[in-house]
């Protein structure tokens, strides 16, 4: 390698005793290192292919792809050796022939989405596009797990607060079957993950005060995800409410127009129009909805990691559609019924006049 053995060991905080105990052959690590460097350009083409396909999914915001850093690969091979010897036998060792199948994240693709709920569509896309060998989700203790249990996904609880869904997929751009890792996370999980990775990976040798602050940052990122989903729901409900208001206002205008055409006493006509005005003035959908929304949003909940989207959903139909609720709809329907009744009476009166006018003609015949 381009770096001396002792310098490499110190750089990646590797255990010298472990290397000696498991008789890790530095010469074979050298072979793997240079073989991987020779293959990187081709692997980069394959990773870009995966990234382009993932960008076709509408809920995907950003896709990043990378080929594993050669030094990080060697450090990982050293750390994984005890585990592999335990599971595969004492004679096992990483070689130039087996490292590409033993290490599954040589090609890595990261998919970033905006809202937590967008994951479902991306999950379905990945499952229908490639063969998924392994699937697991990393969440923090206390996070909602219902959505993952519904899909029967293996759940790992991470003390660090790391959140991400990991897929190991198989694909064959050539005759060689390759494995790649796809990580799917929200934009806030990505921000936290990058900071945590920068400060603690791969050595994991960080002071307690930094660990505590990283956990606080993780909670803030989780709350930001919940708030984003809540804001999305508010926006969607607001748009529906605007449409509802426009539709109801159109109904009221049509009703007013019909009343104006009625041949009734001026006082009765003014009374009907006044009733319509009351419907407009007494519609307090906004104040009720805003008060209910404010009641569940307070600064004490920002770090509680409650499911904000569920809280918002619980009020979405209680106040925001007040104008289209039973009371207002009943008032409009009552006005329509009264108008139709008056119109019907006028039509009947008109027919009576026509009948009276036609009677002399019958007599003459």
PDB file of N, CA, C and O in Angstrom, residues 136-197:
ATOM      1  N   UNK A 136     -32.773  -4.220   6.343  1.00  0.00           N
ATOM      2  CA  UNK A 136     -32.881  -3.911   7.763  1.00  0.00           C
ATOM      3  C   UNK A 136     -33.007  -2.406   7.959  1.00  0.00           C
ATOM      4  O   UNK A 136     -32.554  -1.614   7.137  1.00  0.00           O
ATOM      5  N   UNK A 137     -33.653  -2.036   9.059  1.00  0.00           N
ATOM      6  CA  UNK A 137     -33.828  -0.623   9.369  1.00  0.00           C
ATOM      7  C   UNK A 137     -33.127  -0.324  10.689  1.00  0.00           C
ATOM      8  O   UNK A 137     -33.172  -1.122  11.632  1.00  0.00           O
ATOM      9  N   UNK A 138     -32.453   0.795  10.728  1.00  0.00           N
ATOM     10  CA  UNK A 138     -31.790   1.266  11.947  1.00  0.00           C
ATOM     11  C   UNK A 138     -32.590   2.433  12.511  1.00  0.00           C
ATOM     12  O   UNK A 138     -32.800   3.435  11.821  1.00  0.00           O
ATOM     13  N   UNK A 139     -33.051   2.284  13.747  1.00  0.00           N
ATOM     14  CA  UNK A 139     -33.817   3.360  14.383  1.00  0.00           C
ATOM     15  C   UNK A 139     -33.341   3.537  15.821  1.00  0.00           C
ATOM     16  O   UNK A 139     -32.582   2.718  16.351  1.00  0.00           O
ATOM     17  N   UNK A 140     -33.804   4.612  16.432  1.00  0.00           N
ATOM     18  CA  UNK A 140     -33.472   4.882  17.826  1.00  0.00           C
ATOM     19  C   UNK A 140     -34.575   4.333  18.723  1.00  0.00           C
ATOM     20  O   UNK A 140     -35.740   4.291  18.329  1.00  0.00           O
ATOM     21  N   UNK A 141     -34.221   3.887  19.905  1.00  0.00           N
ATOM     22  CA  UNK A 141     -35.215   3.420  20.866  1.00  0.00           C
ATOM     23  C   UNK A 141     -36.246   4.519  21.102  1.00  0.00           C
ATOM     24  O   UNK A 141     -35.901   5.662  21.380  1.00  0.00           O
ATOM     25  N   UNK A 142     -37.509   4.171  20.985  1.00  0.00           N
ATOM     26  CA  UNK A 142     -38.576   5.157  21.140  1.00  0.00           C
ATOM     27  C   UNK A 142     -39.186   5.589  19.827  1.00  0.00           C
ATOM     28  O   UNK A 142     -40.279   6.161  19.797  1.00  0.00           O
ATOM     29  N   UNK A 143     -38.480   5.340  18.706  1.00  0.00           N
ATOM     30  CA  UNK A 143     -39.038   5.667  17.392  1.00  0.00           C
ATOM     31  C   UNK A 143     -40.221   4.748  17.076  1.00  0.00           C
ATOM     32  O   UNK A 143     -40.264   3.605  17.524  1.00  0.00           O
ATOM     33  N   UNK A 144     -41.152   5.253  16.291  1.00  0.00           N
ATOM     34  CA  UNK A 144     -42.268   4.432  15.839  1.00  0.00           C
ATOM     35  C   UNK A 144     -41.748   3.323  14.917  1.00  0.00           C
ATOM     36  O   UNK A 144     -40.948   3.570  14.012  1.00  0.00           O
ATOM     37  N   UNK A 145     -42.198   2.110  15.141  1.00  0.00           N
ATOM     38  CA  UNK A 145     -41.723   0.983  14.336  1.00  0.00           C
ATOM     39  C   UNK A 145     -42.850   0.304  13.569  1.00  0.00           C
ATOM     40  O   UNK A 145     -42.619  -0.705  12.886  1.00  0.00           O
ATOM     41  N   UNK A 146     -44.064   0.823  13.691  1.00  0.00           N
ATOM     42  CA  UNK A 146     -45.233   0.186  13.061  1.00  0.00           C
ATOM     43  C   UNK A 146     -45.056  -0.012  11.566  1.00  0.00           C
ATOM     44  O   UNK A 146     -45.347  -1.080  11.026  1.00  0.00           O
ATOM     45  N   UNK A 147     -44.592   1.040  10.903  1.00  0.00           N
ATOM     46  CA  UNK A 147     -44.476   0.996   9.440  1.00  0.00           C
ATOM     47  C   UNK A 147     -43.510  -0.104   8.993  1.00  0.00           C
ATOM     48  O   UNK A 147     -43.701  -0.734   7.952  1.00  0.00           O
ATOM     49  N   UNK A 148     -42.473  -0.362   9.800  1.00  0.00           N
ATOM     50  CA  UNK A 148     -41.487  -1.380   9.450  1.00  0.00           C
ATOM     51  C   UNK A 148     -41.971  -2.785   9.831  1.00  0.00           C
ATOM     52  O   UNK A 148     -41.694  -3.753   9.123  1.00  0.00           O
ATOM     53  N   UNK A 149     -42.697  -2.874  10.934  1.00  0.00           N
ATOM     54  CA  UNK A 149     -43.239  -4.167  11.331  1.00  0.00           C
ATOM     55  C   UNK A 149     -44.293  -4.642  10.338  1.00  0.00           C
ATOM     56  O   UNK A 149     -44.424  -5.838  10.087  1.00  0.00           O
ATOM     57  N   UNK A 150     -45.045  -3.697   9.781  1.00  0.00           N
ATOM     58  CA  UNK A 150     -46.031  -4.058   8.754  1.00  0.00           C
ATOM     59  C   UNK A 150     -45.349  -4.720   7.556  1.00  0.00           C
ATOM     60  O   UNK A 150     -45.905  -5.626   6.931  1.00  0.00           O
ATOM     61  N   UNK A 151     -44.152  -4.236   7.224  1.00  0.00           N
ATOM     62  CA  UNK A 151     -43.406  -4.777   6.093  1.00  0.00           C
ATOM     63  C   UNK A 151     -42.518  -5.967   6.485  1.00  0.00           C
ATOM     64  O   UNK A 151     -41.800  -6.505   5.643  1.00  0.00           O
ATOM     65  N   UNK A 152     -42.557  -6.334   7.784  1.00  0.00           N
ATOM     66  CA  UNK A 152     -41.749  -7.451   8.310  1.00  0.00           C
ATOM     67  C   UNK A 152     -40.262  -7.239   8.054  1.00  0.00           C
ATOM     68  O   UNK A 152     -39.544  -8.129   7.580  1.00  0.00           O
ATOM     69  N   UNK A 153     -39.810  -6.027   8.370  1.00  0.00           N
ATOM     70  CA  UNK A 153     -38.406  -5.658   8.174  1.00  0.00           C
ATOM     71  C   UNK A 153     -37.650  -5.806   9.495  1.00  0.00           C
ATOM     72  O   UNK A 153     -38.152  -5.410  10.555  1.00  0.00           O
ATOM     73  N   UNK A 154     -36.453  -6.358   9.435  1.00  0.00           N
ATOM     74  CA  UNK A 154     -35.612  -6.497  10.621  1.00  0.00           C
ATOM     75  C   UNK A 154     -35.285  -5.112  11.179  1.00  0.00           C
ATOM     76  O   UNK A 154     -34.840  -4.222  10.445  1.00  0.00           O
ATOM     77  N   UNK A 155     -35.494  -4.943  12.477  1.00  0.00           N
ATOM     78  CA  UNK A 155     -35.281  -3.642  13.118  1.00  0.00           C
ATOM     79  C   UNK A 155     -34.071  -3.715  14.040  1.00  0.00           C
ATOM     80  O   UNK A 155     -33.977  -4.599  14.899  1.00  0.00           O
ATOM     81  N   UNK A 156     -33.145  -2.790  13.860  1.00  0.00           N
ATOM     82  CA  UNK A 156     -31.982  -2.651  14.742  1.00  0.00           C
ATOM     83  C   UNK A 156     -32.103  -1.348  15.521  1.00  0.00           C
ATOM     84  O   UNK A 156     -32.296  -0.288  14.927  1.00  0.00           O
ATOM     85  N   UNK A 157     -31.986  -1.431  16.827  1.00  0.00           N
ATOM     86  CA  UNK A 157     -32.016  -0.227  17.642  1.00  0.00           C
ATOM     87  C   UNK A 157     -30.586   0.252  17.857  1.00  0.00           C
ATOM     88  O   UNK A 157     -29.744  -0.488  18.346  1.00  0.00           O
ATOM     89  N   UNK A 158     -30.341   1.502  17.492  1.00  0.00           N
ATOM     90  CA  UNK A 158     -28.988   2.057  17.562  1.00  0.00           C
ATOM     91  C   UNK A 158     -28.901   3.083  18.689  1.00  0.00           C
ATOM     92  O   UNK A 158     -29.647   4.073  18.696  1.00  0.00           O
ATOM     93  N   UNK A 159     -28.000   2.847  19.624  1.00  0.00           N
ATOM     94  CA  UNK A 159     -27.828   3.764  20.751  1.00  0.00           C
ATOM     95  C   UNK A 159     -27.388   5.147  20.286  1.00  0.00           C
ATOM     96  O   UNK A 159     -27.674   6.152  20.927  1.00  0.00           O
ATOM     97  N   UNK A 160     -26.674   5.185  19.191  1.00  0.00           N
ATOM     98  CA  UNK A 160     -26.192   6.475  18.678  1.00  0.00           C
ATOM     99  C   UNK A 160     -27.316   7.312  18.087  1.00  0.00           C
ATOM    100  O   UNK A 160     -27.135   8.499  17.830  1.00  0.00           O
ATOM    101  N   UNK A 161     -28.486   6.682  17.850  1.00  0.00           N
ATOM    102  CA  UNK A 161     -29.595   7.415  17.242  1.00  0.00           C
ATOM    103  C   UNK A 161     -29.572   7.374  15.725  1.00  0.00           C
ATOM    104  O   UNK A 161     -30.404   8.018  15.074  1.00  0.00           O
ATOM    105  N   UNK A 162     -28.631   6.626  15.159  1.00  0.00           N
ATOM    106  CA  UNK A 162     -28.516   6.531  13.702  1.00  0.00           C
ATOM    107  C   UNK A 162     -29.795   5.950  13.112  1.00  0.00           C
ATOM    108  O   UNK A 162     -30.301   4.930  13.568  1.00  0.00           O
ATOM    109  N   UNK A 163     -30.319   6.620  12.079  1.00  0.00           N
ATOM    110  CA  UNK A 163     -31.546   6.154  11.427  1.00  0.00           C
ATOM    111  C   UNK A 163     -31.297   6.013   9.923  1.00  0.00           C
ATOM    112  O   UNK A 163     -30.817   6.934   9.279  1.00  0.00           O
ATOM    113  N   UNK A 164     -31.671   4.856   9.379  1.00  0.00           N
ATOM    114  CA  UNK A 164     -31.531   4.633   7.946  1.00  0.00           C
ATOM    115  C   UNK A 164     -32.067   3.248   7.613  1.00  0.00           C
ATOM    116  O   UNK A 164     -32.029   2.359   8.457  1.00  0.00           O
ATOM    117  N   UNK A 165     -32.580   3.078   6.405  1.00  0.00           N
ATOM    118  CA  UNK A 165     -33.011   1.763   5.939  1.00  0.00           C
ATOM    119  C   UNK A 165     -31.958   1.264   4.952  1.00  0.00           C
ATOM    120  O   UNK A 165     -31.616   1.979   4.003  1.00  0.00           O
ATOM    121  N   UNK A 166     -31.448   0.058   5.176  1.00  0.00           N
ATOM    122  CA  UNK A 166     -30.353  -0.484   4.365  1.00  0.00           C
ATOM    123  C   UNK A 166     -30.830  -1.684   3.548  1.00  0.00           C
ATOM    124  O   UNK A 166     -31.444  -2.613   4.082  1.00  0.00           O
ATOM    125  N   UNK A 167     -30.511  -1.656   2.271  1.00  0.00           N
ATOM    126  CA  UNK A 167     -30.839  -2.748   1.362  1.00  0.00           C
ATOM    127  C   UNK A 167     -29.541  -3.299   0.774  1.00  0.00           C
ATOM    128  O   UNK A 167     -28.676  -2.526   0.360  1.00  0.00           O
ATOM    129  N   UNK A 168     -29.425  -4.622   0.725  1.00  0.00           N
ATOM    130  CA  UNK A 168     -28.365  -5.254  -0.058  1.00  0.00           C
ATOM    131  C   UNK A 168     -29.044  -5.844  -1.284  1.00  0.00           C
ATOM    132  O   UNK A 168     -29.915  -6.714  -1.163  1.00  0.00           O
ATOM    133  N   UNK A 169     -28.668  -5.339  -2.446  1.00  0.00           N
ATOM    134  CA  UNK A 169     -29.308  -5.794  -3.678  1.00  0.00           C
ATOM    135  C   UNK A 169     -28.294  -6.508  -4.569  1.00  0.00           C
ATOM    136  O   UNK A 169     -27.085  -6.260  -4.484  1.00  0.00           O
ATOM    137  N   UNK A 170     -28.809  -7.377  -5.420  1.00  0.00           N
ATOM    138  CA  UNK A 170     -27.991  -8.030  -6.441  1.00  0.00           C
ATOM    139  C   UNK A 170     -28.384  -7.487  -7.812  1.00  0.00           C
ATOM    140  O   UNK A 170     -29.571  -7.308  -8.094  1.00  0.00           O
ATOM    141  N   UNK A 171     -27.381  -7.225  -8.628  1.00  0.00           N
ATOM    142  CA  UNK A 171     -27.652  -6.784  -9.996  1.00  0.00           C
ATOM    143  C   UNK A 171     -26.507  -7.245 -10.888  1.00  0.00           C
ATOM    144  O   UNK A 171     -25.399  -7.509 -10.423  1.00  0.00           O
ATOM    145  N   UNK A 172     -26.786  -7.367 -12.182  1.00  0.00           N
ATOM    146  CA  UNK A 172     -25.789  -7.908 -13.111  1.00  0.00           C
ATOM    147  C   UNK A 172     -25.686  -7.042 -14.360  1.00  0.00           C
ATOM    148  O   UNK A 172     -26.280  -7.345 -15.391  1.00  0.00           O
ATOM    149  N   UNK A 173     -24.922  -5.946 -14.297  1.00  0.00           N
ATOM    150  CA  UNK A 173     -24.738  -5.120 -15.496  1.00  0.00           C
ATOM    151  C   UNK A 173     -23.905  -5.832 -16.567  1.00  0.00           C
ATOM    152  O   UNK A 173     -23.943  -5.477 -17.734  1.00  0.00           O
ATOM    153  N   UNK A 174     -23.122  -6.847 -16.109  1.00  0.00           N
ATOM    154  CA  UNK A 174     -22.347  -7.690 -17.042  1.00  0.00           C
ATOM    155  C   UNK A 174     -22.598  -9.139 -16.641  1.00  0.00           C
ATOM    156  O   UNK A 174     -23.563  -9.441 -15.944  1.00  0.00           O
ATOM    157  N   UNK A 175     -21.735 -10.040 -17.048  1.00  0.00           N
ATOM    158  CA  UNK A 175     -21.880 -11.443 -16.675  1.00  0.00           C
ATOM    159  C   UNK A 175     -21.619 -11.682 -15.187  1.00  0.00           C
ATOM    160  O   UNK A 175     -21.988 -12.720 -14.642  1.00  0.00           O
ATOM    161  N   UNK A 176     -20.958 -10.726 -14.554  1.00  0.00           N
ATOM    162  CA  UNK A 176     -20.629 -10.860 -13.134  1.00  0.00           C
ATOM    163  C   UNK A 176     -21.781 -10.335 -12.275  1.00  0.00           C
ATOM    164  O   UNK A 176     -22.249  -9.209 -12.445  1.00  0.00           O
ATOM    165  N   UNK A 177     -22.265 -11.165 -11.337  1.00  0.00           N
ATOM    166  CA  UNK A 177     -23.315 -10.756 -10.407  1.00  0.00           C
ATOM    167  C   UNK A 177     -22.692  -9.929  -9.296  1.00  0.00           C
ATOM    168  O   UNK A 177     -21.776 -10.377  -8.605  1.00  0.00           O
ATOM    169  N   UNK A 178     -23.190  -8.723  -9.123  1.00  0.00           N
ATOM    170  CA  UNK A 178     -22.622  -7.797  -8.145  1.00  0.00           C
ATOM    171  C   UNK A 178     -23.600  -7.533  -7.007  1.00  0.00           C
ATOM    172  O   UNK A 178     -24.816  -7.685  -7.159  1.00  0.00           O
ATOM    173  N   UNK A 179     -23.041  -7.122  -5.881  1.00  0.00           N
ATOM    174  CA  UNK A 179     -23.846  -6.724  -4.721  1.00  0.00           C
ATOM    175  C   UNK A 179     -23.574  -5.255  -4.431  1.00  0.00           C
ATOM    176  O   UNK A 179     -22.440  -4.792  -4.509  1.00  0.00           O
ATOM    177  N   UNK A 180     -24.634  -4.535  -4.091  1.00  0.00           N
ATOM    178  CA  UNK A 180     -24.487  -3.127  -3.734  1.00  0.00           C
ATOM    179  C   UNK A 180     -25.356  -2.835  -2.524  1.00  0.00           C
ATOM    180  O   UNK A 180     -26.356  -3.514  -2.269  1.00  0.00           O
ATOM    181  N   UNK A 181     -24.953  -1.838  -1.774  1.00  0.00           N
ATOM    182  CA  UNK A 181     -25.740  -1.406  -0.614  1.00  0.00           C
ATOM    183  C   UNK A 181     -26.449  -0.095  -0.959  1.00  0.00           C
ATOM    184  O   UNK A 181     -25.831   0.851  -1.429  1.00  0.00           O
ATOM    185  N   UNK A 182     -27.759  -0.082  -0.713  1.00  0.00           N
ATOM    186  CA  UNK A 182     -28.547   1.134  -0.891  1.00  0.00           C
ATOM    187  C   UNK A 182     -29.035   1.578   0.481  1.00  0.00           C
ATOM    188  O   UNK A 182     -29.676   0.807   1.197  1.00  0.00           O
ATOM    189  N   UNK A 183     -28.730   2.803   0.838  1.00  0.00           N
ATOM    190  CA  UNK A 183     -29.207   3.373   2.093  1.00  0.00           C
ATOM    191  C   UNK A 183     -30.264   4.424   1.772  1.00  0.00           C
ATOM    192  O   UNK A 183     -30.053   5.280   0.918  1.00  0.00           O
ATOM    193  N   UNK A 184     -31.396   4.323   2.473  1.00  0.00           N
ATOM    194  CA  UNK A 184     -32.492   5.268   2.250  1.00  0.00           C
ATOM    195  C   UNK A 184     -32.775   6.003   3.549  1.00  0.00           C
ATOM    196  O   UNK A 184     -32.972   5.380   4.597  1.00  0.00           O
ATOM    197  N   UNK A 185     -32.802   7.327   3.483  1.00  0.00           N
ATOM    198  CA  UNK A 185     -33.033   8.133   4.693  1.00  0.00           C
ATOM    199  C   UNK A 185     -33.599   9.489   4.325  1.00  0.00           C
ATOM    200  O   UNK A 185     -33.532   9.906   3.165  1.00  0.00           O
ATOM    201  N   UNK A 186     -34.125  10.189   5.327  1.00  0.00           N
ATOM    202  CA  UNK A 186     -34.648  11.536   5.085  1.00  0.00           C
ATOM    203  C   UNK A 186     -33.496  12.529   5.014  1.00  0.00           C
ATOM    204  O   UNK A 186     -32.360  12.227   5.389  1.00  0.00           O
ATOM    205  N   UNK A 187     -33.818  13.716   4.576  1.00  0.00           N
ATOM    206  CA  UNK A 187     -32.798  14.744   4.419  1.00  0.00           C
ATOM    207  C   UNK A 187     -32.217  15.161   5.775  1.00  0.00           C
ATOM    208  O   UNK A 187     -31.039  15.506   5.892  1.00  0.00           O
ATOM    209  N   UNK A 188     -33.031  15.100   6.840  1.00  0.00           N
ATOM    210  CA  UNK A 188     -32.526  15.430   8.181  1.00  0.00           C
ATOM    211  C   UNK A 188     -31.697  14.282   8.744  1.00  0.00           C
ATOM    212  O   UNK A 188     -30.691  14.519   9.431  1.00  0.00           O
ATOM    213  N   UNK A 189     -32.106  13.043   8.478  1.00  0.00           N
ATOM    214  CA  UNK A 189     -31.291  11.898   8.886  1.00  0.00           C
ATOM    215  C   UNK A 189     -29.940  11.917   8.182  1.00  0.00           C
ATOM    216  O   UNK A 189     -28.921  11.543   8.765  1.00  0.00           O
ATOM    217  N   UNK A 190     -29.946  12.356   6.937  1.00  0.00           N
ATOM    218  CA  UNK A 190     -28.690  12.471   6.185  1.00  0.00           C
ATOM    219  C   UNK A 190     -27.757  13.495   6.820  1.00  0.00           C
ATOM    220  O   UNK A 190     -26.550  13.246   6.971  1.00  0.00           O
ATOM    221  N   UNK A 191     -28.307  14.637   7.203  1.00  0.00           N
ATOM    222  CA  UNK A 191     -27.486  15.668   7.843  1.00  0.00           C
ATOM    223  C   UNK A 191     -26.846  15.164   9.120  1.00  0.00           C
ATOM    224  O   UNK A 191     -25.630  15.309   9.335  1.00  0.00           O
ATOM    225  N   UNK A 192     -27.672  14.542   9.972  1.00  0.00           N
ATOM    226  CA  UNK A 192     -27.127  14.006  11.223  1.00  0.00           C
ATOM    227  C   UNK A 192     -26.117  12.893  10.946  1.00  0.00           C
ATOM    228  O   UNK A 192     -25.047  12.844  11.556  1.00  0.00           O
ATOM    229  N   UNK A 193     -26.456  11.985  10.026  1.00  0.00           N
ATOM    230  CA  UNK A 193     -25.572  10.859   9.718  1.00  0.00           C
ATOM    231  C   UNK A 193     -24.201  11.312   9.234  1.00  0.00           C
ATOM    232  O   UNK A 193     -23.177  10.737   9.608  1.00  0.00           O
ATOM    233  N   UNK A 194     -24.190  12.349   8.412  1.00  0.00           N
ATOM    234  CA  UNK A 194     -22.914  12.855   7.898  1.00  0.00           C
ATOM    235  C   UNK A 194     -22.061  13.441   9.012  1.00  0.00           C
ATOM    236  O   UNK A 194     -20.847  13.234   9.066  1.00  0.00           O
ATOM    237  N   UNK A 195     -22.685  14.181   9.925  1.00  0.00           N
ATOM    238  CA  UNK A 195     -21.941  14.784  11.036  1.00  0.00           C
ATOM    239  C   UNK A 195     -21.412  13.703  11.969  1.00  0.00           C
ATOM    240  O   UNK A 195     -20.248  13.719  12.383  1.00  0.00           O
ATOM    241  N   UNK A 196     -22.274  12.728  12.295  1.00  0.00           N
ATOM    242  CA  UNK A 196     -21.867  11.633  13.170  1.00  0.00           C
ATOM    243  C   UNK A 196     -20.730  10.833  12.541  1.00  0.00           C
ATOM    244  O   UNK A 196     -19.761  10.455  13.214  1.00  0.00           O
ATOM    245  N   UNK A 197     -20.852  10.564  11.238  1.00  0.00           N
ATOM    246  CA  UNK A 197     -19.823   9.804  10.530  1.00  0.00           C
ATOM    247  C   UNK A 197     -18.483  10.544  10.533  1.00  0.00           C
ATOM    248  O   UNK A 197     -17.429   9.951  10.765  1.00  0.00           O
TER     249      UNK A 197
END
